[in-house]
Coordinates of C-alpha atoms in Angstrom, one line a residue:
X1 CA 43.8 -134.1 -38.3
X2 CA 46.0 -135.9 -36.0
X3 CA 48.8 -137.8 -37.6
X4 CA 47.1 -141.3 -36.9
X5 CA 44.1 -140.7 -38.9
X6 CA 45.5 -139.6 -41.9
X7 CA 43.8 -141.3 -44.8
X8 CA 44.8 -139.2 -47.7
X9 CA 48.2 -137.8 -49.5
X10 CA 50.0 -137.5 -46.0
X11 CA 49.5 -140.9 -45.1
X12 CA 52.9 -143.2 -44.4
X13 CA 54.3 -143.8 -48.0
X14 CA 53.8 -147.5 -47.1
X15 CA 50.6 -149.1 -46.8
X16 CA 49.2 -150.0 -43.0
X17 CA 49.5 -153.5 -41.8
X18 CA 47.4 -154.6 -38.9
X19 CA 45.1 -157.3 -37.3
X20 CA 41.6 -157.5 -35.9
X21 CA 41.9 -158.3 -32.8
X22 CA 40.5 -161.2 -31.2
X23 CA 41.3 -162.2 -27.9
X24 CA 42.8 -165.4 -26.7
X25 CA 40.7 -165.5 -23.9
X26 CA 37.3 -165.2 -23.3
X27 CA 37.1 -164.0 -27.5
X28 CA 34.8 -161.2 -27.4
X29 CA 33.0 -161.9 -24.1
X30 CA 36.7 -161.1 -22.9
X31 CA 34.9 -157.8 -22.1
X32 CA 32.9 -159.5 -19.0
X33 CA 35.9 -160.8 -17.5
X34 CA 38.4 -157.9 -18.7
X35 CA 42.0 -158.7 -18.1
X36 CA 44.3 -156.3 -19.6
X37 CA 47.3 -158.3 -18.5
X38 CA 45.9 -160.9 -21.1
X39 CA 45.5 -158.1 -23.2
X40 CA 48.9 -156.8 -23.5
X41 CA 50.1 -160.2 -24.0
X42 CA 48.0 -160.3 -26.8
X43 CA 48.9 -157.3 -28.3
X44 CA 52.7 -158.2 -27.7
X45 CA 52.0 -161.1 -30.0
X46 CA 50.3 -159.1 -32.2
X47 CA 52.9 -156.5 -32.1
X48 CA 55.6 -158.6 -32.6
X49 CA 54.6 -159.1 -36.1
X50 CA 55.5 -155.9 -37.2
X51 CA 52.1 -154.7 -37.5
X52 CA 51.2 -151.4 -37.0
X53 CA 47.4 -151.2 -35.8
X54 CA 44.4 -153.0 -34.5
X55 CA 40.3 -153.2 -35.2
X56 CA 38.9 -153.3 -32.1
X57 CA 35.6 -154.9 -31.1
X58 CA 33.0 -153.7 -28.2
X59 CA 30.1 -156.1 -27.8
X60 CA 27.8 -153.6 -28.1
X61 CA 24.9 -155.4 -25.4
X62 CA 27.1 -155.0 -23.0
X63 CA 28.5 -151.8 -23.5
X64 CA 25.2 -150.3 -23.4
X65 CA 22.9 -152.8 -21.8
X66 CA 19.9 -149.8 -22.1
X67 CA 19.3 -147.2 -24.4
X68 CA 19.9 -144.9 -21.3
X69 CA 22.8 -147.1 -20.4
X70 CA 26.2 -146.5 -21.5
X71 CA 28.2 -148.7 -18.8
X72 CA 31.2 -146.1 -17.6
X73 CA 33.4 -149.4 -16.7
X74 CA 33.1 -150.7 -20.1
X75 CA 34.2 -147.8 -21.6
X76 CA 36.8 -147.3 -19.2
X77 CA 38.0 -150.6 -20.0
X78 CA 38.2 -149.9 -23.7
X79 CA 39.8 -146.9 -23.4
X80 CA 42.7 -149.0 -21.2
X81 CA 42.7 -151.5 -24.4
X82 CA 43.6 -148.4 -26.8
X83 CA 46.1 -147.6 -23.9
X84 CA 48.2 -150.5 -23.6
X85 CA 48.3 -150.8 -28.0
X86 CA 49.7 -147.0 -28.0
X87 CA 52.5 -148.7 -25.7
X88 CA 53.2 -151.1 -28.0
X89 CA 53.1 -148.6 -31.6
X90 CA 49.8 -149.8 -32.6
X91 CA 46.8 -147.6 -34.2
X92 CA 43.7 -148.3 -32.9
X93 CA 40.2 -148.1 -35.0
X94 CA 36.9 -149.0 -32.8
X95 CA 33.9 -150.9 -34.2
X96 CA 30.8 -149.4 -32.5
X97 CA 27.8 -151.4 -33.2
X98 CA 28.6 -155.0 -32.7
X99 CA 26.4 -156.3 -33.8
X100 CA 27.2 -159.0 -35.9
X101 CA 30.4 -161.3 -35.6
X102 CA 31.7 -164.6 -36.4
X103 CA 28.0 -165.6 -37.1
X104 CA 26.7 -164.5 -33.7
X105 CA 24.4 -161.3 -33.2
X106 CA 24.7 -158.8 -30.6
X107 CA 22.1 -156.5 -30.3
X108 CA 20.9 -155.3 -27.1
X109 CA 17.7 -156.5 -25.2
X110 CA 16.2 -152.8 -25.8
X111 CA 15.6 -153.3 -29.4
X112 CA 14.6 -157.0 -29.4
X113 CA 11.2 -159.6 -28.6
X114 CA 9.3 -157.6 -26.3
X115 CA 11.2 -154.3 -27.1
X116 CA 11.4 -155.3 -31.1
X117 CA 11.9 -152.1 -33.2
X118 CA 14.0 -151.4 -36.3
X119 CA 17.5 -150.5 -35.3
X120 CA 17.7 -148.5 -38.6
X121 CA 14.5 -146.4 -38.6
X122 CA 13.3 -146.3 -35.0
X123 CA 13.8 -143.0 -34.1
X124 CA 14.5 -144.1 -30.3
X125 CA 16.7 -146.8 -31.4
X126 CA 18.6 -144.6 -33.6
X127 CA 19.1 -142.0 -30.9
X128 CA 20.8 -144.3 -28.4
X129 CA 23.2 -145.5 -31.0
X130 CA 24.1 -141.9 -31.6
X131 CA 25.0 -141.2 -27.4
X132 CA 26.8 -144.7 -27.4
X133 CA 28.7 -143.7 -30.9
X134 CA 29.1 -140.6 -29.6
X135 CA 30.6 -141.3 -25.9
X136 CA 33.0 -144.0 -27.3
X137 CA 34.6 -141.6 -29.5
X138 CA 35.1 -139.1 -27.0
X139 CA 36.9 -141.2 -24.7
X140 CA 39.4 -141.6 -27.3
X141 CA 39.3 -138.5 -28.9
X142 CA 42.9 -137.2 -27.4
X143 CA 44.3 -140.8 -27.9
X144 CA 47.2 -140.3 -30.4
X145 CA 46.8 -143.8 -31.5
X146 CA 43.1 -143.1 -32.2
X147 CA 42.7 -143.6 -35.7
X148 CA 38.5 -143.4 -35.4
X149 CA 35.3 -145.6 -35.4
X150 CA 33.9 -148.0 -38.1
X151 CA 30.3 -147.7 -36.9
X152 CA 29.8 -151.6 -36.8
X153 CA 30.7 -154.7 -38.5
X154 CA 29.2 -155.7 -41.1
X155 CA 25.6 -154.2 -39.7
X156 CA 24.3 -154.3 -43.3
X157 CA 23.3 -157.8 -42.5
X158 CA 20.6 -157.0 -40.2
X159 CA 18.8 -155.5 -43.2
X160 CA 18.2 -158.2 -46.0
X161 CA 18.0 -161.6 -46.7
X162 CA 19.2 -164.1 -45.4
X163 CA 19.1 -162.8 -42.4
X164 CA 16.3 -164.5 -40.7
X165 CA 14.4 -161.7 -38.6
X166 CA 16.2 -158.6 -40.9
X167 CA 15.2 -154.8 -40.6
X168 CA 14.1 -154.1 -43.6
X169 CA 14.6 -150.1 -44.9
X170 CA 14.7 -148.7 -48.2
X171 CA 18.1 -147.7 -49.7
X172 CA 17.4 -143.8 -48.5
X173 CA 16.9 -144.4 -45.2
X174 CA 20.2 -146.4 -44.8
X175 CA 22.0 -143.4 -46.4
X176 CA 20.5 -141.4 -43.9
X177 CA 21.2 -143.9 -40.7
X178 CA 24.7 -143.8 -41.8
X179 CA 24.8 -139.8 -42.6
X180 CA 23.9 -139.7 -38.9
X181 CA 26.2 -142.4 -37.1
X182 CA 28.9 -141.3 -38.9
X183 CA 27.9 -137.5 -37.6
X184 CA 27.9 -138.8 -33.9
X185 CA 31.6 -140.6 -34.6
X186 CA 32.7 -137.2 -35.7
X187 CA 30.8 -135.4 -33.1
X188 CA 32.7 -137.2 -30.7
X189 CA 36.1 -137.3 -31.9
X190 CA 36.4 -134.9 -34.6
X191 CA 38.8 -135.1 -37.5
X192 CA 39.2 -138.3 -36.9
X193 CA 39.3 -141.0 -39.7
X194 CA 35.5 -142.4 -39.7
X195 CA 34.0 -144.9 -41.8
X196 CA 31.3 -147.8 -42.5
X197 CA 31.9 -151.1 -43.0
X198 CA 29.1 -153.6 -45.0
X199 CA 30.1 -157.3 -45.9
X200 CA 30.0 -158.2 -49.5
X201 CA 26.1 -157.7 -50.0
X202 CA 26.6 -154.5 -50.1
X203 CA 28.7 -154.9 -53.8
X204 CA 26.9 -158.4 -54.5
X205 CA 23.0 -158.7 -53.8
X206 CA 20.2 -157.2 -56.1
X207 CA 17.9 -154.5 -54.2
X208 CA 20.0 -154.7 -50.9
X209 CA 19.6 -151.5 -49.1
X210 CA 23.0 -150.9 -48.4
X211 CA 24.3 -149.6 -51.8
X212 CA 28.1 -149.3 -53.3
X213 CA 27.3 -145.9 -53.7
X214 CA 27.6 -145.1 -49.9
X215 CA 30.1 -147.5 -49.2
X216 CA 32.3 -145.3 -51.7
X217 CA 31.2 -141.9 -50.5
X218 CA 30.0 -141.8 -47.0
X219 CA 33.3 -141.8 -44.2
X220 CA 36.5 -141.3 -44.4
X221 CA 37.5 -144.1 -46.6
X222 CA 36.0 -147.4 -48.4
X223 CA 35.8 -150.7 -46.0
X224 CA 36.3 -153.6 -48.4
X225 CA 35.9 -157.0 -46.7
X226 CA 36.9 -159.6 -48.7
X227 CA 36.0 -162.7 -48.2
X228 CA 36.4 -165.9 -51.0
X229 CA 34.3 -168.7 -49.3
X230 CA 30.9 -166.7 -50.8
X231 CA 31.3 -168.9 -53.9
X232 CA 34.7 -167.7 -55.1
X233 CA 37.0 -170.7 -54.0
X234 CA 33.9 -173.0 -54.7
X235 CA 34.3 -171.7 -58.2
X236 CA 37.9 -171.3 -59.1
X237 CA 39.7 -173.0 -56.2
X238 CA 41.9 -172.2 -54.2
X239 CA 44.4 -170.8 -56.4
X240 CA 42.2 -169.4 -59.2
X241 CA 43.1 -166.2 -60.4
X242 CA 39.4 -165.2 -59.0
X243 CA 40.3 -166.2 -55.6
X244 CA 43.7 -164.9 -55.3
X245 CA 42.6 -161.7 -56.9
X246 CA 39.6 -161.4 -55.0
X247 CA 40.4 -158.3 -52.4
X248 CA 42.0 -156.7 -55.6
X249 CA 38.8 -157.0 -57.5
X250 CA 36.8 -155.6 -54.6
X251 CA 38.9 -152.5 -54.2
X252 CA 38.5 -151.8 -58.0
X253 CA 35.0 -152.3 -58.0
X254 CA 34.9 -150.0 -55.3
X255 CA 37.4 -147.0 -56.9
X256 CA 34.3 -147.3 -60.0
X257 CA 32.1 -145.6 -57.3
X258 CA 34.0 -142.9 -56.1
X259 CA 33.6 -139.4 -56.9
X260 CA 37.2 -138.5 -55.2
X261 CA 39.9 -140.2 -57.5
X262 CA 42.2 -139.9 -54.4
X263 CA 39.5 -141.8 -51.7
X264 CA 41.5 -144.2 -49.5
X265 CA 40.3 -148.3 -50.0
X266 CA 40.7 -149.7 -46.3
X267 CA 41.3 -153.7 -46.5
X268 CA 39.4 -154.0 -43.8
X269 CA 38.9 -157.8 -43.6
X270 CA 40.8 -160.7 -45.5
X271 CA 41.4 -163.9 -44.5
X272 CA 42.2 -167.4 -45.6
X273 CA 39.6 -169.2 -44.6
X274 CA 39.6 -173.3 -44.7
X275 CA 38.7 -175.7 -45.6
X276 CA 38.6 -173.3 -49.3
X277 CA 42.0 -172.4 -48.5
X278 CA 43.9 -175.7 -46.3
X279 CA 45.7 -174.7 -43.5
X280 CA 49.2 -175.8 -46.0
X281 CA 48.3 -173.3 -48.8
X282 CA 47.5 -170.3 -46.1
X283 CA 50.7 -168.3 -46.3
X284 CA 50.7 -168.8 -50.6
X285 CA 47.0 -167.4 -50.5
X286 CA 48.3 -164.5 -47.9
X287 CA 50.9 -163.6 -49.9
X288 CA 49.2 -163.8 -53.5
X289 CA 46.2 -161.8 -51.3
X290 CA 48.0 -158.7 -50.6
X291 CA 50.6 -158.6 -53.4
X292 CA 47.5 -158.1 -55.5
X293 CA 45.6 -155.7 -53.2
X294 CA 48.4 -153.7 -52.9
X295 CA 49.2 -153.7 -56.9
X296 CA 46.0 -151.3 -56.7
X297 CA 46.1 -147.2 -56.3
X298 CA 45.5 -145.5 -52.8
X299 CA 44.9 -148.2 -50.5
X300 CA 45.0 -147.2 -47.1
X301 CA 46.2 -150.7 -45.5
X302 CA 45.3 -153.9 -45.2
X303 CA 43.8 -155.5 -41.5
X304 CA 43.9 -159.1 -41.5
X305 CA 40.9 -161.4 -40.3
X306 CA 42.0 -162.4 -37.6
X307 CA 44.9 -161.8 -35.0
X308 CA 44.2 -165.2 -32.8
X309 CA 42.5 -168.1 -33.6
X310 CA 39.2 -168.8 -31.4
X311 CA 39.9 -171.5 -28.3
X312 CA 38.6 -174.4 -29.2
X313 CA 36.9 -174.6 -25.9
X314 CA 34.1 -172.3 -26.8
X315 CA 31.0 -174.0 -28.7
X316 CA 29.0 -173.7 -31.8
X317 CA 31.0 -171.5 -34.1
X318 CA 31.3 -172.2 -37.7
X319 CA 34.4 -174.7 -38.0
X320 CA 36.6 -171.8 -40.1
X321 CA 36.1 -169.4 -37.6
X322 CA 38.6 -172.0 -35.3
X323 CA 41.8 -171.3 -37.5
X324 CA 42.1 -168.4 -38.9
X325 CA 44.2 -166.3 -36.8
X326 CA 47.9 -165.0 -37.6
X327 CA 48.4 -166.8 -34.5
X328 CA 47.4 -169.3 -32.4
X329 CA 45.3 -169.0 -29.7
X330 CA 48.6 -169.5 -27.3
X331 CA 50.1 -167.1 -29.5
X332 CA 52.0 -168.7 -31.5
X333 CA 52.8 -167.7 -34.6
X334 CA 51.3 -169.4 -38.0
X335 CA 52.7 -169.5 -42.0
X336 CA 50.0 -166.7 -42.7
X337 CA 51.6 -164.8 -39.1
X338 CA 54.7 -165.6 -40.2
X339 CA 54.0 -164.1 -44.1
X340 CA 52.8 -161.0 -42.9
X341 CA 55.7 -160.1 -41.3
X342 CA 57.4 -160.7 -44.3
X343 CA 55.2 -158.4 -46.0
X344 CA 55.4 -155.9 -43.3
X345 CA 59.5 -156.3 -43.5
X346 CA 59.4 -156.2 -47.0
X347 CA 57.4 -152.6 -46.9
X348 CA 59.6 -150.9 -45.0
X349 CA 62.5 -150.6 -48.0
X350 CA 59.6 -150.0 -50.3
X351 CA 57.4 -147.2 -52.0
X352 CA 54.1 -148.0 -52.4
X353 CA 53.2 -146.4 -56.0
X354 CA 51.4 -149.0 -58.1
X355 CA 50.9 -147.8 -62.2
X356 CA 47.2 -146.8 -62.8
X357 CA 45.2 -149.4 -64.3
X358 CA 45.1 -148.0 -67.8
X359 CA 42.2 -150.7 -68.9
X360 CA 38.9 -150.5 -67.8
X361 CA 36.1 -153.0 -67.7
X362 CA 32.7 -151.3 -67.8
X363 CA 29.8 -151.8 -65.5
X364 CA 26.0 -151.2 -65.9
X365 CA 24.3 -151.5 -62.7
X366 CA 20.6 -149.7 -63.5
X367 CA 21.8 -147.2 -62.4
X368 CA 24.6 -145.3 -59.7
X369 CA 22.8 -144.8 -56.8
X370 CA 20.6 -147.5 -56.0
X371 CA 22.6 -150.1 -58.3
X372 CA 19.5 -152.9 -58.9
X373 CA 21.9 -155.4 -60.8
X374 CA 24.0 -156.0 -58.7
X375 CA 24.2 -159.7 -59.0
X376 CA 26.5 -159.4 -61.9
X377 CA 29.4 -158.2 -60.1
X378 CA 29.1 -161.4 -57.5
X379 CA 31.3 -164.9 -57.7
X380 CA 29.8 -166.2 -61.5
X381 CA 28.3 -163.2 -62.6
X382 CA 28.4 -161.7 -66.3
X383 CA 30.9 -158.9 -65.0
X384 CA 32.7 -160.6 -62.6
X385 CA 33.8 -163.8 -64.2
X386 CA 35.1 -161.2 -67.6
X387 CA 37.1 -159.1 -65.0
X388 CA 39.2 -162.3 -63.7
X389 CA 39.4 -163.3 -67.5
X390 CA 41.0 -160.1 -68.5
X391 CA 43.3 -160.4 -65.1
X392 CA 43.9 -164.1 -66.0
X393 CA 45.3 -162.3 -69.8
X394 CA 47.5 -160.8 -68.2
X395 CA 45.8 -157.4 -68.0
X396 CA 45.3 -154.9 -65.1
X397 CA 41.7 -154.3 -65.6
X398 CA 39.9 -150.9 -63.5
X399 CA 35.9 -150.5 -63.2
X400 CA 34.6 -148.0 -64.9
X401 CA 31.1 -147.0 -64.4
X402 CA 28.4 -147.0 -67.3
X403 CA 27.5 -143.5 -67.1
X404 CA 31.5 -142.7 -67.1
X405 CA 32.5 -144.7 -70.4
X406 CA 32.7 -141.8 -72.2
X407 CA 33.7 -139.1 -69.9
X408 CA 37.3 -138.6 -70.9
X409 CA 37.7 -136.2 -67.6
X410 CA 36.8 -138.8 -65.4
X411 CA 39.0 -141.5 -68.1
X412 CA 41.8 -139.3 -67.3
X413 CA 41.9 -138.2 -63.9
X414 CA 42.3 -142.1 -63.4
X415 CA 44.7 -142.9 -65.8
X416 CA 42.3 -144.8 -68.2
X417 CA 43.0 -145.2 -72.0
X418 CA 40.7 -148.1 -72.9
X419 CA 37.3 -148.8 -71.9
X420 CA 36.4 -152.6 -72.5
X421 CA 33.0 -153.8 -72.0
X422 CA 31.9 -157.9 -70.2
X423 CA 30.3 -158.9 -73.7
X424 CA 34.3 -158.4 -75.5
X425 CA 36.2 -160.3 -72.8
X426 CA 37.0 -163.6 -74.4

């Protein structure tokens, strides 16, 4: 596996630092009007941070306007992109399917009104995503600054409530839809570090087809995006324990899933979003953010949300999607841009080797695979709400699943002494 992709015990002894990218101009339609000289000022900006990789974003409609379609310019273009961040030391990871961002949705004309089909069980549908997976990750396959692709963002969405015209598939066949784009990422660029990436639903909602369990054992690693306006900061405010702790919960709740003690936790997504967090209080919530995500075992890195905040001359997205960029959107830098970098400076003299979590909160789904109670892990939940008491106590609480609570191999092999369940959490 090239050096880029490592996930595992090769990895940099420091954690990865990096952006998503979101260009100054244009945003994400940037890609009709692609100007790479914008682009490499961007990624000077971005760059200049200290950070060392990006998350990249195809609009997937126009990268492959039909199924048949995979538009040779486009992909030219994104391949240039990857270019011009390897000249600047930045990593590049590739979100396929977009999809869904920033509360827009992107899916191509070929699997909407007249042409409506499930884009997770139509076996057409699901064949075109494979070539377009497939043919992006070979164009950057001998890329040294390839890290891999996340197959969308946040796709999950398309499949439940409250989507308003979701997909709905049973939790089987979405294991199987992702078995298979993940097959055509590696197809393309094998070896590669390739992964999935659901927002919190995933962790959160009852009988949502997109389960923990794959999120913590399909890919190369597990995509946490954490996110604190979903009724976190409502609850606890902005500098709750629950809402500074938030990622860190997340990527414990995720470790309870894994069946490899040693799977990477990508921090895929984190922001500060206002008005829950005010502009003034950004850098304390960035720097409370990943002192405690990084205070957990085997995280990969942490990507922030986002690298430039969205011009104010482009209409109708949700106000908090305006500000929170590291930067401006004339690239100047901001107290969370300028916080990072002390992070990422910080880093560089340091050895990333938190202390297991020796205490371990345990969790009763239903049961591991298709997890029906989820609920109680969400923002004011039974489980959630007792594992931000015990932090608040002081303690470094793990997850431990039900069916684990007594298996002192699996105890052990994670460092856990004490199991404690919600109903003993004063």
């Amino acid at each position: 596996m090239p050096d880029a992709a490592r996930p595992h015990a090769d990895a940099p002894r420091t954690p990865r630092f990096g952006a998503n990218y979101t260009p100054t101009q244009g945003w994400f339609h940037h890609w009709l009007d692609f100007d790479l000289d914008a682009v490499r000022a961007d990624l000077d900006s971005i760059a200049a941070l200290g950070l060392d990789h990006i998350r990249v974003f195809p609009l997937w409609p126009l990268f492959q306007p039909n199924r048949t379609l995979i538009r040779p310019r486009a992909v030219e273009q994104l391949v240039q992109l990857a270019d011009a961040a390897g000249e600047r030391g930045l990593d590049v990871n590739v979100d396929g399917l977009q999809g869904h961002l920033s509360s827009f949705d992107f899916l191509p004309a070929w699997t909407q009104t007249w042409h409506r089909r499930n884009i997770f069980a139509d076996p057409e549908v699901i064949s075109g995503q494979e070539e377009y997976l497939r043919t992006l990750a070979a164009a950057l396959a001998d890329r040294p600054n390839f890290l891999g692709m996340t197959i969308g963002n946040e796709i999950n969405q398309f499949s439940h409530d409250p989507h308003p015209d979701p997909d709905r598939i049973s939790h089987e066949q979405a294991a199987t839809w992702l078995e298979r784009m993940l097959a055509a990422c590696e197809a393309g660029a094998p070896g590669r570090f390739h992964l999935h990436a659901e927002y919190d639903a995933a962790w959160y909602q009852d009988a949502h087809p997109f389960t923990p369990a794959q999120a913590a054992r399909l890919g190369g690693a597990t995509a946490v995006h954490s996110w604190v306006f979903n009724g976190t900061a409502q609850r606890h405010g902005r500098t709750g324990v629950a809402t500074e702790h938030h990622a860190a919960y997340m990527i414990e709740l995720a470790r309870a899933w894994h069946t490899d003690p040693a799977r990477p936790v990508w921090l895929q997504e984190v922001g500060a979003p206002a008005p829950h967090i005010p502009a003034e209080h950004a850098a304390h919530f960035t720097e409370r953010t990943v002192a405690n995500a990084l205070d957990c075992t085997d995280v990969w890195g942490v990507t922030w949300w986002c690298s430039h905040d969205v011009s104010r001359e482009l209409a109708d997205f949700p106000e908090l999607e305006y500000s929170l960029g590291l930067l401006t959107n004339e690239r100047e830098v901001k107290p969370a841009g300028a916080a990072i970098a002390r992070i990422v400076e910080e880093w560089q003299s340091k050895e990333y080797a938190p202390a297991p979590r020796t205490t371990a909160l345990v969790l009763d789904t239903g049961d591991t695979v298709a997890s029906p109670q989820r609920e109680l892990c969400g923002p004011g939940g039974t489980f959630f709400e007792a594992w931000h008491r015990l932090t608040a106590q002081g303690v470094r609480p793990a997850v431990v699943l039900a069916e684990h609570e007594h298996d002192t191999e699996h105890l052990a092999a994670r460092g856990i002494t004490a199991v404690v369940s919600p109903e003993e959490v004063d």
